[in-house]
XYZ file of C-alpha atoms in Angstrom:
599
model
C 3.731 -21.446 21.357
C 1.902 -18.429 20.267
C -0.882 -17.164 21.813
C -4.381 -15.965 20.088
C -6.346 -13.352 21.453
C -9.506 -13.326 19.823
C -11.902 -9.945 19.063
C -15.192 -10.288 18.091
C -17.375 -6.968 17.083
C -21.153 -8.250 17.690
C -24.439 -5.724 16.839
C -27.439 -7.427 17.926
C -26.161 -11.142 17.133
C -28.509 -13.895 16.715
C -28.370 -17.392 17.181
C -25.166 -17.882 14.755
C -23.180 -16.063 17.825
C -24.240 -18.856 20.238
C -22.890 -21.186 17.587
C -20.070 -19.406 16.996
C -18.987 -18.842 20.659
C -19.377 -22.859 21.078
C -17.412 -23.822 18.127
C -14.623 -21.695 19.698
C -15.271 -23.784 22.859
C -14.247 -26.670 20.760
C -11.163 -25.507 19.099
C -8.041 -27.698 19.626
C -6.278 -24.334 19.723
C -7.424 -22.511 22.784
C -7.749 -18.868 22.430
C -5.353 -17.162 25.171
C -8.516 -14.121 25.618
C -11.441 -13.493 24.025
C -12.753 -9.691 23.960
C -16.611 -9.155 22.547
C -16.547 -5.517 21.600
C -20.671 -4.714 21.528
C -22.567 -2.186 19.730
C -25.684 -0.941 21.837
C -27.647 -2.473 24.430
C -25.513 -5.186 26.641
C -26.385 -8.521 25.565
C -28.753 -10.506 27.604
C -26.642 -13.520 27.611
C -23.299 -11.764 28.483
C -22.312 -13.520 32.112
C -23.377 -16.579 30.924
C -20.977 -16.660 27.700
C -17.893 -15.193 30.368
C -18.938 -18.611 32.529
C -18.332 -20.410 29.872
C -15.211 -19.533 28.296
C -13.938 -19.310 31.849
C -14.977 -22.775 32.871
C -12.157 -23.463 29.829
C -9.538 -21.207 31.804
C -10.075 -18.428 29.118
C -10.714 -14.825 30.149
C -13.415 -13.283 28.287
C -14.269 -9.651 28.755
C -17.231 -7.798 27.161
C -16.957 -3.876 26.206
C -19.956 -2.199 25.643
C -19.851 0.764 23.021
C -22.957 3.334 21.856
C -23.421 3.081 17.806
C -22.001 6.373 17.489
C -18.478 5.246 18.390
C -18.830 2.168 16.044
C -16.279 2.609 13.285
C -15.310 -0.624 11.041
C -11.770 0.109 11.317
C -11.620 2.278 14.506
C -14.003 -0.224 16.509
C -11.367 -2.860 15.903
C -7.933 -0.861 16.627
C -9.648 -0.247 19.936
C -9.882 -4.035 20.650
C -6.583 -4.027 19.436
C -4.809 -2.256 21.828
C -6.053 -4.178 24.906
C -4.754 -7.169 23.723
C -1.812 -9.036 24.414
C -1.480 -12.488 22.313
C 0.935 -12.910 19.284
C -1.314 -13.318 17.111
C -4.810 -11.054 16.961
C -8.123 -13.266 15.406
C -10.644 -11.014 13.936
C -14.143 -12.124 13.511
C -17.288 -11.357 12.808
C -20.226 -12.431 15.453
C -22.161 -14.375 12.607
C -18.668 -16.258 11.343
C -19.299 -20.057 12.524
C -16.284 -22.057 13.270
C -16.412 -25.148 10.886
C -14.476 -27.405 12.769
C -12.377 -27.687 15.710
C -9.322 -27.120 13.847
C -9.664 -23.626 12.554
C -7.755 -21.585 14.892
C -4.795 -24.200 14.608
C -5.090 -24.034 11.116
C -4.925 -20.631 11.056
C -1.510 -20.588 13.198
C -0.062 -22.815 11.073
C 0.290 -20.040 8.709
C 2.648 -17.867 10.742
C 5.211 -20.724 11.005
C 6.833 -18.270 8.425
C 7.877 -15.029 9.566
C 7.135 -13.317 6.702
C 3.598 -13.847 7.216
C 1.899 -11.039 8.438
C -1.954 -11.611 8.304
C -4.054 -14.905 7.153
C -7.849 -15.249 6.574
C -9.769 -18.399 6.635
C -12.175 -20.208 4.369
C -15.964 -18.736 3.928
C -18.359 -21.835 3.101
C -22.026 -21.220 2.793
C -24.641 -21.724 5.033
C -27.583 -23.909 4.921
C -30.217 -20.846 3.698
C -27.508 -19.628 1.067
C -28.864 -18.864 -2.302
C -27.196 -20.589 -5.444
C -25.869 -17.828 -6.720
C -23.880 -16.387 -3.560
C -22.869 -20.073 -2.860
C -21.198 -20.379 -5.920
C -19.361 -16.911 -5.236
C -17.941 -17.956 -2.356
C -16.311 -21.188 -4.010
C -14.779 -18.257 -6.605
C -13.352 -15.964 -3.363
C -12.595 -18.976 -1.492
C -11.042 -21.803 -3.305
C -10.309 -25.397 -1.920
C -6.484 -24.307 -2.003
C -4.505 -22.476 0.217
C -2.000 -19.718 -0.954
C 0.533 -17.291 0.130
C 0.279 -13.406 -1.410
C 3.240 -11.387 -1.671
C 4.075 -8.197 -4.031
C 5.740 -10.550 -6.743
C 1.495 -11.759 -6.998
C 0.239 -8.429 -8.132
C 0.578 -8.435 -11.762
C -0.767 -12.335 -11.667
C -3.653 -11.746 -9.049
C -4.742 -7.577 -8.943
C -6.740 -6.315 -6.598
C -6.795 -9.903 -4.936
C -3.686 -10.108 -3.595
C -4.798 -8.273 -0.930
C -7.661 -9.389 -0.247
C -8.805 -10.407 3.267
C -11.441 -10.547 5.112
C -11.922 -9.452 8.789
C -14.998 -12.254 8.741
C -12.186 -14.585 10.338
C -8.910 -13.156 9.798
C -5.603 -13.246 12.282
C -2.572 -11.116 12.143
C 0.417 -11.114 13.652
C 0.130 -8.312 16.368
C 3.868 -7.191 16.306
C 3.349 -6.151 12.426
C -0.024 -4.367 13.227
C 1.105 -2.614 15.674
C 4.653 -1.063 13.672
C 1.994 -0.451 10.577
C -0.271 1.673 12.429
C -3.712 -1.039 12.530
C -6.288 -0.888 10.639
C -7.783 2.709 8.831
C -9.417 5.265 11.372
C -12.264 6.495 10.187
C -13.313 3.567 8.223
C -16.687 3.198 5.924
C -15.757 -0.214 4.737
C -12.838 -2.912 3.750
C -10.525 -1.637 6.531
C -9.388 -5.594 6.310
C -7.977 -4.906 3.071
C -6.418 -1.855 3.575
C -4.330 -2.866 6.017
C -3.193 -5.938 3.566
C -2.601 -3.921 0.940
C -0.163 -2.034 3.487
C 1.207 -4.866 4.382
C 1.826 -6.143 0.665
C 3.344 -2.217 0.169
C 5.750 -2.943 3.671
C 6.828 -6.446 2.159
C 5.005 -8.884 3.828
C 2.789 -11.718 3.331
C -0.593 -13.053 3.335
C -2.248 -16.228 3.797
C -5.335 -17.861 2.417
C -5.624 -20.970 4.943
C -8.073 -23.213 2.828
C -8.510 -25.497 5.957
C -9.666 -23.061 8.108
C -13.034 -22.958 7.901
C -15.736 -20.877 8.536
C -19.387 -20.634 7.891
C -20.835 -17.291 6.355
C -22.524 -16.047 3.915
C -25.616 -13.826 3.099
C -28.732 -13.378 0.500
C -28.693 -9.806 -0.010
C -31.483 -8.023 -1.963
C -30.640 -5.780 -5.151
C -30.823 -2.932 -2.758
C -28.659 -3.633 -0.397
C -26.052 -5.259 -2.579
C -25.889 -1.666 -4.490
C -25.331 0.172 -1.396
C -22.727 -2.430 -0.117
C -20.620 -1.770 -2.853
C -20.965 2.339 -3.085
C -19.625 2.171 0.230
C -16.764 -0.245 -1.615
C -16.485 2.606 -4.117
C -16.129 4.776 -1.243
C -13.628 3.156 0.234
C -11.147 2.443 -2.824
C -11.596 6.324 -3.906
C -10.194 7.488 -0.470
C -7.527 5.162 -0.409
C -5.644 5.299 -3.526
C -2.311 4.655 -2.042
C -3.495 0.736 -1.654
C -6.184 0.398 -4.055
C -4.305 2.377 -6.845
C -2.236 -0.339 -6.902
C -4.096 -2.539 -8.876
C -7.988 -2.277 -10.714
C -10.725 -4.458 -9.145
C -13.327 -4.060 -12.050
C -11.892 -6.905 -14.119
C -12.293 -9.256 -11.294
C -15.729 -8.440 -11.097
C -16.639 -8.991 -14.838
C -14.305 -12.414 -14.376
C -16.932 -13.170 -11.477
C -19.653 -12.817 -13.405
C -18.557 -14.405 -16.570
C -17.858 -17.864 -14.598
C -20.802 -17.643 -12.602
C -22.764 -17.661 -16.068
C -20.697 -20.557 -17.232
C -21.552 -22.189 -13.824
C -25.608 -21.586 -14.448
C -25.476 -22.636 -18.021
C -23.638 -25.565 -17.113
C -25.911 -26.729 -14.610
C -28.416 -25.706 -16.449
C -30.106 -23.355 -14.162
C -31.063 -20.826 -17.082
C -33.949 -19.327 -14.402
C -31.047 -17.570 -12.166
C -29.869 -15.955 -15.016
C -32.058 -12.952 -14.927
C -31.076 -13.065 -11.249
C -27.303 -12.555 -11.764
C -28.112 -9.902 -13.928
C -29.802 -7.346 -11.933
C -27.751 -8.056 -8.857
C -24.377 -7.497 -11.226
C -25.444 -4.588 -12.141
C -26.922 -3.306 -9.027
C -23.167 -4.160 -7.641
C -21.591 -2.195 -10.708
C -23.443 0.643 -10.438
C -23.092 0.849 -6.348
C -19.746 0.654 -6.823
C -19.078 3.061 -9.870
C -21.406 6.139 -8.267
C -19.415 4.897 -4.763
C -16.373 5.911 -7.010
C -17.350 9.593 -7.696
C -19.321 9.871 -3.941
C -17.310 13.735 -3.585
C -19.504 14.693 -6.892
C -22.724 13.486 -5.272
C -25.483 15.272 -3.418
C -24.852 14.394 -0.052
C -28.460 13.747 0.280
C -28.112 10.980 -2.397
C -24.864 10.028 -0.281
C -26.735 9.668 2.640
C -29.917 7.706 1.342
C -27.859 5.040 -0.760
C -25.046 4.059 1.750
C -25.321 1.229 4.462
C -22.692 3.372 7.025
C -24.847 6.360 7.789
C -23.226 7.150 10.897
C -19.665 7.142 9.157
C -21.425 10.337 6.689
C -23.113 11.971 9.903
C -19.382 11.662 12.128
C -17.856 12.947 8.713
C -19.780 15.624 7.734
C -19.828 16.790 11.642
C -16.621 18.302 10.792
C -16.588 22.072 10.557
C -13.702 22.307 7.427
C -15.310 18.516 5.872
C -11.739 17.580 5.103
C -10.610 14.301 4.160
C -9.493 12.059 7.149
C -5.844 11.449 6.550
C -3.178 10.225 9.212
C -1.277 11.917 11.026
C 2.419 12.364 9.898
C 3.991 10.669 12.787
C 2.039 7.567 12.153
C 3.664 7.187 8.749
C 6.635 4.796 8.257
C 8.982 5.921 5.414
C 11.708 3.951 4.043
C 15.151 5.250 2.911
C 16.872 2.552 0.952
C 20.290 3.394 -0.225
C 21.416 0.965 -3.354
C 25.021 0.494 -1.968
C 28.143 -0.707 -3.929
C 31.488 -0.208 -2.954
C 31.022 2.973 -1.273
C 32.526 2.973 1.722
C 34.352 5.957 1.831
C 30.841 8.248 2.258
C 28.226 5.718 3.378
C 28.716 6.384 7.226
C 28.022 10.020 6.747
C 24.716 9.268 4.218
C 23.565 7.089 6.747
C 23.516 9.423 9.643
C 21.570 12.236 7.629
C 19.133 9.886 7.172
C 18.938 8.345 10.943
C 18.768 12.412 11.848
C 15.487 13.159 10.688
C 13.069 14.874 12.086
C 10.537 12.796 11.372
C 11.588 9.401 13.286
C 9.135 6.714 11.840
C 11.451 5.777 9.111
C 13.430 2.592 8.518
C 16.868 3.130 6.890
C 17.487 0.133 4.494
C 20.797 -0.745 2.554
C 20.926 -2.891 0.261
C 24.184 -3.747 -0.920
C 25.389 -5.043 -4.373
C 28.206 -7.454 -4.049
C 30.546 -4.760 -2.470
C 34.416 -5.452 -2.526
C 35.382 -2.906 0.329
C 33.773 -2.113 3.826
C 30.709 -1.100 3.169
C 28.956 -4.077 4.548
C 30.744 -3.663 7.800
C 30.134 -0.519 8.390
C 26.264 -1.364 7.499
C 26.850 -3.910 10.548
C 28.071 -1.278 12.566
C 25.663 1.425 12.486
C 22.389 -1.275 12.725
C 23.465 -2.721 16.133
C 23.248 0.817 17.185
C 20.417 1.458 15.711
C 17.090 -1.021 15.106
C 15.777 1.443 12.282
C 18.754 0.316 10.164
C 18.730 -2.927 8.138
C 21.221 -4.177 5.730
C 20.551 -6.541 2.968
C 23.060 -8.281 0.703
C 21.807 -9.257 -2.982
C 22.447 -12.612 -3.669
C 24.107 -11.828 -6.984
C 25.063 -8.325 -8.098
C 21.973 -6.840 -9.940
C 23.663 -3.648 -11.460
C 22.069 -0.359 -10.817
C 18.863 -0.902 -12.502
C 18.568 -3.943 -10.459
C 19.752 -2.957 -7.195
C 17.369 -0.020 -7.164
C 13.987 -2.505 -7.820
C 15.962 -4.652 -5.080
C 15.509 -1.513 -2.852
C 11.789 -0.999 -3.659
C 10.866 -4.754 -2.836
C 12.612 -4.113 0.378
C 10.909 -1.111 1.827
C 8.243 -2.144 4.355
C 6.949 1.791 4.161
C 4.150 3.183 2.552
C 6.465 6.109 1.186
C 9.640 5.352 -0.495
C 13.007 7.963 -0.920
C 16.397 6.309 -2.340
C 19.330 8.029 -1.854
C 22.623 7.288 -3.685
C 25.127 6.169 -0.987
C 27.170 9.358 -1.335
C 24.562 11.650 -1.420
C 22.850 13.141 2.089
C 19.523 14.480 3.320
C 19.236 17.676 5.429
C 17.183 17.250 8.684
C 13.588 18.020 7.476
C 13.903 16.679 4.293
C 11.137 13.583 5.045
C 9.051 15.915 7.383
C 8.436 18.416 4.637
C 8.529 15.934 1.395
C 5.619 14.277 3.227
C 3.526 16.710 4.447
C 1.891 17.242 0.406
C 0.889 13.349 0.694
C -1.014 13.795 3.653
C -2.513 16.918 2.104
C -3.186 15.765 -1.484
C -4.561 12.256 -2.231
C -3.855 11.830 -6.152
C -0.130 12.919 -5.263
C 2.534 10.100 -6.671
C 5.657 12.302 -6.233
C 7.000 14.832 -4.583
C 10.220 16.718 -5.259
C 12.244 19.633 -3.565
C 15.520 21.238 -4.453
C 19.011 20.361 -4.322
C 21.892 21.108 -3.091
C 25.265 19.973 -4.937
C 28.316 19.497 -3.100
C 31.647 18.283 -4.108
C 34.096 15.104 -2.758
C 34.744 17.589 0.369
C 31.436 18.537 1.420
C 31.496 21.751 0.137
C 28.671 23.644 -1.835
C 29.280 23.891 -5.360
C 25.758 25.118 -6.385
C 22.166 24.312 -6.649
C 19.812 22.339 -8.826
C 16.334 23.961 -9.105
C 13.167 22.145 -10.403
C 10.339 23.611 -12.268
C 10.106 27.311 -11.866
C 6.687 27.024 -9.622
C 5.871 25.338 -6.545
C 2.822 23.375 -4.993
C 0.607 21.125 -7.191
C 1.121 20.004 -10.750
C -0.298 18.038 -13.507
C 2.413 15.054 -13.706
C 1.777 14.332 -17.563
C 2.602 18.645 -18.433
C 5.732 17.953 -16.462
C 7.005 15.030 -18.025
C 6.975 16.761 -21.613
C 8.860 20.213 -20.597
C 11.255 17.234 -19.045
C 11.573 15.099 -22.056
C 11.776 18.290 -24.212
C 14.485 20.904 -22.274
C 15.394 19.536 -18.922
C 14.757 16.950 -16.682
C 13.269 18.610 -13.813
C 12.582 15.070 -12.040
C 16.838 15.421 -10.922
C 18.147 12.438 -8.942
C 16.379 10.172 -6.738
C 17.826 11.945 -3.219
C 15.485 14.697 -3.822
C 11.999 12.498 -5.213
C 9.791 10.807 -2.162
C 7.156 8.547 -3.746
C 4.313 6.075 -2.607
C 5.718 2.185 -2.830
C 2.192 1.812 -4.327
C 2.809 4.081 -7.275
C 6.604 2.499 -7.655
C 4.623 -0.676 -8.178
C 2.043 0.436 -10.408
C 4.816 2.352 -12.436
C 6.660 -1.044 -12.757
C 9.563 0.047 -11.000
C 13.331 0.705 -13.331
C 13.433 -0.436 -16.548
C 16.641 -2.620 -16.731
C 17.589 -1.600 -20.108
C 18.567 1.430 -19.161
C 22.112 1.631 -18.318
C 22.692 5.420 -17.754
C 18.939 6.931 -17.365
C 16.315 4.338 -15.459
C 15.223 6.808 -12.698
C 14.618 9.325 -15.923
C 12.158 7.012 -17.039
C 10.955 5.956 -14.065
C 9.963 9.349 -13.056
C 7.686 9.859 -16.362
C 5.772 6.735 -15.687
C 5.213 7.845 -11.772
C 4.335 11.353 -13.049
C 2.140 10.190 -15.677
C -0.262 8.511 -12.872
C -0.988 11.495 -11.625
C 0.134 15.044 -9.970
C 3.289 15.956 -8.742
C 4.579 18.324 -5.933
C 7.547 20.785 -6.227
C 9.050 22.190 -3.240
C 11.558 24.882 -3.754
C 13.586 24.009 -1.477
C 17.242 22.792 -0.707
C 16.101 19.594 1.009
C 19.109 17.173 -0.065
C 22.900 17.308 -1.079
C 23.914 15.903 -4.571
C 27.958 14.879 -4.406
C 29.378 15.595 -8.003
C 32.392 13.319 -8.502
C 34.834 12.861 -11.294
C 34.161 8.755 -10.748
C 30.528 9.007 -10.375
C 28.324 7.616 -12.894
C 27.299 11.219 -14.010
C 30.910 12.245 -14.119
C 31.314 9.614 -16.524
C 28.621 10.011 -19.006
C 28.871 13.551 -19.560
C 31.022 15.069 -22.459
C 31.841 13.563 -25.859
C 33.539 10.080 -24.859
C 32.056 7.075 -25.781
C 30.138 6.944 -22.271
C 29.033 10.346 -23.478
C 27.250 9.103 -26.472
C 25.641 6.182 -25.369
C 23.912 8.758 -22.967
C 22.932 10.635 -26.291
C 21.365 7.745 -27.395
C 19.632 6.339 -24.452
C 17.897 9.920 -24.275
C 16.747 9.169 -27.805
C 15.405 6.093 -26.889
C 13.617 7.524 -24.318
C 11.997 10.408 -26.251
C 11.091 7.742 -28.615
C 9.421 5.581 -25.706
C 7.116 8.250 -24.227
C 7.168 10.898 -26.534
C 4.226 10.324 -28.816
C 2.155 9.634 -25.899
C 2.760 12.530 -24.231
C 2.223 14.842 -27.598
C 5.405 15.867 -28.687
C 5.754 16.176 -32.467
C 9.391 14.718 -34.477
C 10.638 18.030 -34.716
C 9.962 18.536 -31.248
C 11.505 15.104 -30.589
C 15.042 15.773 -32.933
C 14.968 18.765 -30.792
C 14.971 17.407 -27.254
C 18.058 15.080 -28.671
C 19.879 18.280 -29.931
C 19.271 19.840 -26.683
C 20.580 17.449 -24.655
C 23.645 16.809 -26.177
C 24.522 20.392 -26.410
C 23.879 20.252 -22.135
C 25.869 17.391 -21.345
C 28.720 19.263 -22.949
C 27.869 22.622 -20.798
C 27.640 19.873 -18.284
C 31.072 18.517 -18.120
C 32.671 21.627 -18.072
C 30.984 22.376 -15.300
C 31.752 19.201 -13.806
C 35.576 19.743 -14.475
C 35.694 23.115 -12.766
C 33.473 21.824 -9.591
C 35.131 18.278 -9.028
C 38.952 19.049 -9.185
């Protein structure tokens, strides 16, 4: 049976609280400890609420904090880490339990093990306005549903969506992510799911487990709730990059008019209007809060303290985590290569930077590469193999890979190619440093079948920042500077937004791949050696290069892809017919070179 701790951040609670603390009295789940995390002056009431949880064999403790140290998302990973239970029930100290059952309920949910976090039911209260009561039936529908990646393209921005009004996650995932965002202004709830979404897990809307909350804001402070939404979504673009949350705000709006008409409740109209756009405009100035006076900043948010803590800072830098808090995945797309997979491996398990998981995902292999997968993960618990249930080709495999990672930064490496100790360490760092950053590239190495160097491949003449769009033209047009995928590291959340390897492409997918990721944004060069590329006579670029038939339908995919980005990125038709006669005029100087370097 799993246990439940439950935390509960209260600020001056009113009578809700009382009702809230007796409808967990009630539940026909019993929490396993109950921590009350308050902001201020103790509450008057505290003893007599610790009698009676105890008097149900339930340990409730109280921890009193000043409202300087409140933080939404470091208040909570406090409370986090004295608890024990499996499972870890967030709410807040005006969320009424609507039943007995909602903890159960709740539970229920994590019967699957890929379920990582699930949030309950928000149903009005008495005093709630039309409007707002007919919002929450659109956020919080009479059916329950699970939320995985494969939901994005259906759902947006609401597939991670969760609310820390009643939510419970599963502590064992929160802890391995890192918890919620520290410093926090707002929606640390769903930045965490969208980290869990980007690691590979799911979420669960539990339409039986109910709760009762819900406000009547004024105009006022609906615009400065959602600038500080604004706010939040513009520092984390790693999560909210991966999908756009105005078009389910305009959907909102559009079906709450159909509701009013319907009804015929034409005198709310004017109503829905000025609070829409109050939200829209909160939220678009929230957006650009960095080009604001912070004056303006100050007066219009509803965090205060999170500006006066922030702009305490001497440097005023943005609040970014630390590197060693940052899980990284390496997936290697594995077929039949078990004659340099042992060696790949332990490049990647010798990193300096240890919070990585090293993931294989294997394609149908004939030979021993799936036992020596086995081999290596029961002596080490950062490696994990998965088998594809059909072979997927290389396209395939690769997206296979992607859906696996549970990181928020992804690197694949080709299962005969290797990574030099700092390779992750330094490929991160420009993440952590630059927030509009979708890829970041170093150097590379090449080495033959023996190990030995047989030269270098260097990227883009200059280092440090770069507009991704510039560099995907010079690519299309002389050279791809991208290279192979052992030398790219890249958010999951911009793989995702990219769309991930186009399966049509038999000989070029991570080509094209890497002008849709550079296209969202800027790119990093290091000039650096940071990885080895093995050349091989067998390999698939052994094969394609030269004038064979291989050869040409390389020619031709590189047409197709000039042709697919090309006019969108500004190059002309003679520049175009160029950047064909280019590259088959390399992949000739190519495969000599290959022939020397691979005998």
């Amino acid at each position: 049976m799993l246990t439940v701790d439950v935390i509960i951040p209260t600020y001056q609670p009113d009578e809700k609280w009382n009702r809230q603390v007796a409808g967990l009295l009630r539940q026909t789940y019993q929490p396993h400890h109950v921590l009350i995390v308050n902001t201020g002056k103790p509450l008057k009431n505290q003893e007599r609420v610790r009698e009676r949880f105890a008097a149900r064999r339930i340990p409730a403790e109280f921890v009193n904090i000043t409202p300087e140290e409140f933080d939404h998302g470091g208040t909570r990973h406090m409370a986090a880490g004295r608890c024990e239970g499996d499972l870890l029930l967030f709410m807040t100290d005006d969320a009424v339990p609507g039943d007995s059952f909602l903890i159960e309920n709740l539970v229920k949910a994590f019967d699957r093990e890929s379920v990582a976090a699930a949030y309950a039911r928000q149903l009005p209260d008495q005093e709630c306005r039309l409007i707002e009561r007919y919002t929450r039936s659109f956020n919080y529908p009479d059916q329950s549903r699970m939320k995985t990646a494969a939901d994005l393209e259906e759902l947006g921005i609401k597939t991670f969506f969760c609310s820390n009004v009643c939510a419970m996650y599963r502590r064992s995932v929160y802890e391995k992510l890192g918890g919620f965002p520290v410093p926090a202004i707002f929606n640390e709830d769903m930045i965490f799911a969208g980290r869990l979404i980007q690691a590979g897990y799911g979420i669960a809307y539990a339409a039986d487990a109910k709760v009762i909350h819900s406000h009547n804001y004024s105009f006022r402070q609906q615009f400065s709730r959602n600038f500080d939404l604004g706010v939040s979504q513009k520092q984390n673009p790693r999560v909210f990059g991966m999908a756009k949350s105005e078009g389910e705000g305009i959907r909102l709006v559009k079906k709450t008019v159909g509701f009013l008409v319907k009804n015929r409740r034409f005198d709310r109209l004017p109503a829905l209007a000025l609070g829409s756009g109050a939200k829209f405009l909160g939220y678009r100035l929230g957006k650009c809060y960095d080009r604001l006076p912070r004056r303006l900043v100050y007066h219009i948010s509803m965090n205060k303290r999170y500006w006066e803590k922030r702009w305490a800072s001497k440097e005023n830098k943005e609040i970014l985590p630390a590197a060693e808090d940052v899980l990284v995945s390496v997936c290697i797309p594995a077929y039949n290569s078990g004659a340099y997979i042992e060696r790949t491996m332990e490049s990647v398990l010798n990193q300096t930077h240890k919070n990585l998981e090293l993931v294989v995902v294997d394609d149908h292999s004939t030979d021993d590469t799936v036992k020596l997968v086995e081999r290596m993960a029961a002596k080490d618990d950062r490696v994990r193999l998965e088998v594809n249930s059909k072979n997927l080709g290389l396209s395939g495999n690769w997206n296979a890979c992607i859906r696996q990672a549970r990181g928020t930064y992804v690197k694949l490496l080709c299962a005969d190619d290797l990574l030099y100790p700092d390779s992750i360490e330094k490929e991160l760092a420009p993440f952590l440093a630059y927030p509009n950053v979708h890829l970041v590239m170093s150097d590379t190495r090449l080495i033959n079948v023996m190990g030995q160097n047989a030269g270098a491949f260097y990227r883009w003449p200059k280092k440090g920042l770069m507009d991704g769009r510039k560099l995907a033209r010079y690519s299309l047009l002389f050279n791809n500077f991208f290279g192979a995928p052992c030398n790219n590291l890249f958010p999951k959340a911009s793989a995702v937004k990219a769309g991930g390897f186009d399966r049509r492409f038999s000989y070029i997918p991570d080509f094209d791949f890497w002008v849709r990721m550079a296209c969202l944004g800027q790119v990093y060069m290091i000039h650096e050696c940071l990885n080895a590329f093995r050349v091989r006579k067998d390999s698939n670029t052994g094969e394609v290069m030269g004038e064979g038939g291989r050869g040409q339908d390389y020619v031709k995919e590189h047409a197709w892809l000039v042709k697919k980005h090309g006019r969108k990125l500004g190059l002309s038709k003679a520049a175009c017919a160029f950047s064909i006669w280019w590259r088959k005029s390399r992949s000739r100087l190519i495969h000599v070179y290959l022939k020397i370097v691979t005998k």
